[in-house]
């Protein structure tokens, strides 16, 4: 029953995020609004981490299964992709490495900022 409640909280916030997509005139997916809303609610301690942690961990564990459908879609549209295969094989690894590097640097900055802030208090 605990998992159903946690899933309900996550899905409820996801639905609110989808609603925000229609209300806010920005080209941002509803899932991003939902993630930001959940992050905000967790940071403000409106929702305690214990209320969504176990189901969130489960969803992260099964995340690779969610990529099966897009992979099948890529295979299905092979004729359209075939002409740009070489540029894709260059762009995808380069952009992936760039995103990983930027994410790592931002994470390092955040952790060093938090450590420095904690020493002052």
PDB file of C-alpha atoms in Angstrom:
ATOM      1  CA  UNK A   1       0.000   0.000   0.000  1.00  0.00           C
ATOM      2  CA  UNK A   2       2.943   2.301   0.757  1.00  0.00           C
ATOM      3  CA  UNK A   3       4.226   1.959  -2.811  1.00  0.00           C
ATOM      4  CA  UNK A   4       0.824   2.817  -4.270  1.00  0.00           C
ATOM      5  CA  UNK A   5       0.684   5.969  -2.147  1.00  0.00           C
ATOM      6  CA  UNK A   6       4.198   6.962  -3.218  1.00  0.00           C
ATOM      7  CA  UNK A   7       3.395   6.290  -6.876  1.00  0.00           C
ATOM      8  CA  UNK A   8       0.215   8.331  -6.495  1.00  0.00           C
ATOM      9  CA  UNK A   9       2.215  11.293  -5.192  1.00  0.00           C
ATOM     10  CA  UNK A  10       4.708  11.061  -8.058  1.00  0.00           C
ATOM     11  CA  UNK A  11       1.995  10.655 -10.701  1.00  0.00           C
ATOM     12  CA  UNK A  12      -0.065  13.462  -9.181  1.00  0.00           C
ATOM     13  CA  UNK A  13       2.861  15.854  -9.401  1.00  0.00           C
ATOM     14  CA  UNK A  14       3.549  14.653 -12.960  1.00  0.00           C
ATOM     15  CA  UNK A  15      -0.070  15.456 -13.876  1.00  0.00           C
ATOM     16  CA  UNK A  16       0.233  18.910 -12.336  1.00  0.00           C
ATOM     17  CA  UNK A  17       3.400  19.407 -14.409  1.00  0.00           C
ATOM     18  CA  UNK A  18       1.483  18.478 -17.559  1.00  0.00           C
ATOM     19  CA  UNK A  19      -1.189  20.998 -16.606  1.00  0.00           C
ATOM     20  CA  UNK A  20       1.482  23.663 -16.076  1.00  0.00           C
ATOM     21  CA  UNK A  21       2.690  23.038 -19.639  1.00  0.00           C
ATOM     22  CA  UNK A  22      -0.634  24.352 -20.932  1.00  0.00           C
ATOM     23  CA  UNK A  23      -0.764  27.297 -18.517  1.00  0.00           C
ATOM     24  CA  UNK A  24       2.805  28.562 -18.886  1.00  0.00           C
ATOM     25  CA  UNK A  25       3.572  29.784 -22.417  1.00  0.00           C
ATOM     26  CA  UNK A  26       7.103  28.367 -22.625  1.00  0.00           C
ATOM     27  CA  UNK A  27       8.350  25.514 -24.821  1.00  0.00           C
ATOM     28  CA  UNK A  28       9.085  23.264 -21.835  1.00  0.00           C
ATOM     29  CA  UNK A  29       7.781  19.689 -21.571  1.00  0.00           C
ATOM     30  CA  UNK A  30       5.317  18.942 -18.794  1.00  0.00           C
ATOM     31  CA  UNK A  31       7.637  16.301 -17.378  1.00  0.00           C
ATOM     32  CA  UNK A  32      10.266  18.979 -16.701  1.00  0.00           C
ATOM     33  CA  UNK A  33       7.705  21.115 -14.894  1.00  0.00           C
ATOM     34  CA  UNK A  34       6.754  18.059 -12.851  1.00  0.00           C
ATOM     35  CA  UNK A  35      10.367  17.306 -11.945  1.00  0.00           C
ATOM     36  CA  UNK A  36      11.002  20.911 -10.959  1.00  0.00           C
ATOM     37  CA  UNK A  37       7.806  20.972  -8.911  1.00  0.00           C
ATOM     38  CA  UNK A  38       8.763  17.756  -7.121  1.00  0.00           C
ATOM     39  CA  UNK A  39      12.272  19.099  -6.467  1.00  0.00           C
ATOM     40  CA  UNK A  40      10.831  22.334  -5.089  1.00  0.00           C
ATOM     41  CA  UNK A  41       8.365  20.500  -2.842  1.00  0.00           C
ATOM     42  CA  UNK A  42      11.150  18.239  -1.553  1.00  0.00           C
ATOM     43  CA  UNK A  43      13.502  21.181  -0.905  1.00  0.00           C
ATOM     44  CA  UNK A  44      10.781  23.121   0.912  1.00  0.00           C
ATOM     45  CA  UNK A  45      10.000  19.935   2.859  1.00  0.00           C
ATOM     46  CA  UNK A  46       6.344  20.074   1.819  1.00  0.00           C
ATOM     47  CA  UNK A  47       6.866  16.464   0.761  1.00  0.00           C
ATOM     48  CA  UNK A  48       9.296  14.412   2.819  1.00  0.00           C
ATOM     49  CA  UNK A  49      11.801  12.284   0.936  1.00  0.00           C
ATOM     50  CA  UNK A  50      10.487   9.178   2.699  1.00  0.00           C
ATOM     51  CA  UNK A  51       7.118   9.760   0.988  1.00  0.00           C
ATOM     52  CA  UNK A  52       8.550   9.095  -2.500  1.00  0.00           C
ATOM     53  CA  UNK A  53      12.022   7.576  -2.067  1.00  0.00           C
ATOM     54  CA  UNK A  54      11.354   3.856  -2.432  1.00  0.00           C
ATOM     55  CA  UNK A  55       9.099   4.161  -5.469  1.00  0.00           C
ATOM     56  CA  UNK A  56      11.516   6.681  -6.997  1.00  0.00           C
ATOM     57  CA  UNK A  57      14.370   4.205  -6.575  1.00  0.00           C
ATOM     58  CA  UNK A  58      12.260   1.477  -8.167  1.00  0.00           C
ATOM     59  CA  UNK A  59      11.426   3.698 -11.145  1.00  0.00           C
ATOM     60  CA  UNK A  60      15.112   4.492 -11.621  1.00  0.00           C
ATOM     61  CA  UNK A  61      15.963   0.778 -11.512  1.00  0.00           C
ATOM     62  CA  UNK A  62      13.488  -0.065 -14.284  1.00  0.00           C
ATOM     63  CA  UNK A  63      14.382   2.971 -16.386  1.00  0.00           C
ATOM     64  CA  UNK A  64      16.329   0.935 -19.017  1.00  0.00           C
ATOM     65  CA  UNK A  65      13.095  -0.869 -19.885  1.00  0.00           C
ATOM     66  CA  UNK A  66      11.628   2.496 -20.866  1.00  0.00           C
ATOM     67  CA  UNK A  67      14.179   2.785 -23.690  1.00  0.00           C
ATOM     68  CA  UNK A  68      12.958  -0.320 -25.532  1.00  0.00           C
ATOM     69  CA  UNK A  69      10.130   1.507 -27.298  1.00  0.00           C
ATOM     70  CA  UNK A  70      12.303   4.391 -28.606  1.00  0.00           C
ATOM     71  CA  UNK A  71      14.910   1.877 -29.784  1.00  0.00           C
ATOM     72  CA  UNK A  72      12.219   0.004 -31.696  1.00  0.00           C
ATOM     73  CA  UNK A  73      11.102   3.308 -33.217  1.00  0.00           C
ATOM     74  CA  UNK A  74      14.643   4.012 -34.402  1.00  0.00           C
ATOM     75  CA  UNK A  75      14.807   0.587 -36.048  1.00  0.00           C
ATOM     76  CA  UNK A  76      11.443   1.192 -37.685  1.00  0.00           C
ATOM     77  CA  UNK A  77      12.570   4.520 -39.171  1.00  0.00           C
ATOM     78  CA  UNK A  78      15.924   3.184 -40.398  1.00  0.00           C
ATOM     79  CA  UNK A  79      15.331   4.382 -43.977  1.00  0.00           C
ATOM     80  CA  UNK A  80      15.069   7.999 -42.825  1.00  0.00           C
ATOM     81  CA  UNK A  81      18.124   7.764 -40.545  1.00  0.00           C
ATOM     82  CA  UNK A  82      20.341   5.899 -43.003  1.00  0.00           C
ATOM     83  CA  UNK A  83      21.288   9.070 -44.912  1.00  0.00           C
ATOM     84  CA  UNK A  84      22.548  10.891 -41.803  1.00  0.00           C
ATOM     85  CA  UNK A  85      24.112   7.916 -40.038  1.00  0.00           C
ATOM     86  CA  UNK A  86      27.713   9.177 -40.063  1.00  0.00           C
ATOM     87  CA  UNK A  87      26.878  12.641 -38.651  1.00  0.00           C
ATOM     88  CA  UNK A  88      24.708  10.973 -35.983  1.00  0.00           C
ATOM     89  CA  UNK A  89      27.553   8.629 -35.026  1.00  0.00           C
ATOM     90  CA  UNK A  90      29.753  11.691 -34.438  1.00  0.00           C
ATOM     91  CA  UNK A  91      27.220  14.053 -32.865  1.00  0.00           C
ATOM     92  CA  UNK A  92      25.744  11.605 -30.348  1.00  0.00           C
ATOM     93  CA  UNK A  93      29.018  10.606 -28.578  1.00  0.00           C
ATOM     94  CA  UNK A  94      30.371  14.176 -28.649  1.00  0.00           C
ATOM     95  CA  UNK A  95      27.189  15.695 -27.226  1.00  0.00           C
ATOM     96  CA  UNK A  96      26.922  12.904 -24.631  1.00  0.00           C
ATOM     97  CA  UNK A  97      30.488  13.542 -23.431  1.00  0.00           C
ATOM     98  CA  UNK A  98      29.842  17.290 -23.375  1.00  0.00           C
ATOM     99  CA  UNK A  99      26.678  16.882 -21.295  1.00  0.00           C
ATOM    100  CA  UNK A 100      28.460  14.513 -18.890  1.00  0.00           C
ATOM    101  CA  UNK A 101      31.393  16.933 -18.489  1.00  0.00           C
ATOM    102  CA  UNK A 102      29.167  19.966 -17.890  1.00  0.00           C
ATOM    103  CA  UNK A 103      26.987  18.012 -15.451  1.00  0.00           C
ATOM    104  CA  UNK A 104      30.074  16.851 -13.547  1.00  0.00           C
ATOM    105  CA  UNK A 105      31.498  20.380 -13.330  1.00  0.00           C
ATOM    106  CA  UNK A 106      28.185  21.828 -12.169  1.00  0.00           C
ATOM    107  CA  UNK A 107      27.858  19.076  -9.559  1.00  0.00           C
ATOM    108  CA  UNK A 108      31.419  19.742  -8.331  1.00  0.00           C
ATOM    109  CA  UNK A 109      30.654  23.466  -8.039  1.00  0.00           C
ATOM    110  CA  UNK A 110      27.453  22.786  -6.110  1.00  0.00           C
ATOM    111  CA  UNK A 111      29.198  20.407  -3.697  1.00  0.00           C
ATOM    112  CA  UNK A 112      32.129  22.793  -3.159  1.00  0.00           C
ATOM    113  CA  UNK A 113      29.672  25.675  -2.656  1.00  0.00           C
ATOM    114  CA  UNK A 114      27.725  23.634  -0.081  1.00  0.00           C
ATOM    115  CA  UNK A 115      30.925  22.617   1.739  1.00  0.00           C
ATOM    116  CA  UNK A 116      32.086  26.227   1.863  1.00  0.00           C
ATOM    117  CA  UNK A 117      28.680  27.395   3.073  1.00  0.00           C
ATOM    118  CA  UNK A 118      28.599  24.733   5.794  1.00  0.00           C
ATOM    119  CA  UNK A 119      31.948  25.894   7.208  1.00  0.00           C
ATOM    120  CA  UNK A 120      30.741  29.473   7.607  1.00  0.00           C
ATOM    121  CA  UNK A 121      27.771  28.481   9.760  1.00  0.00           C
TER     122      UNK A 121
END
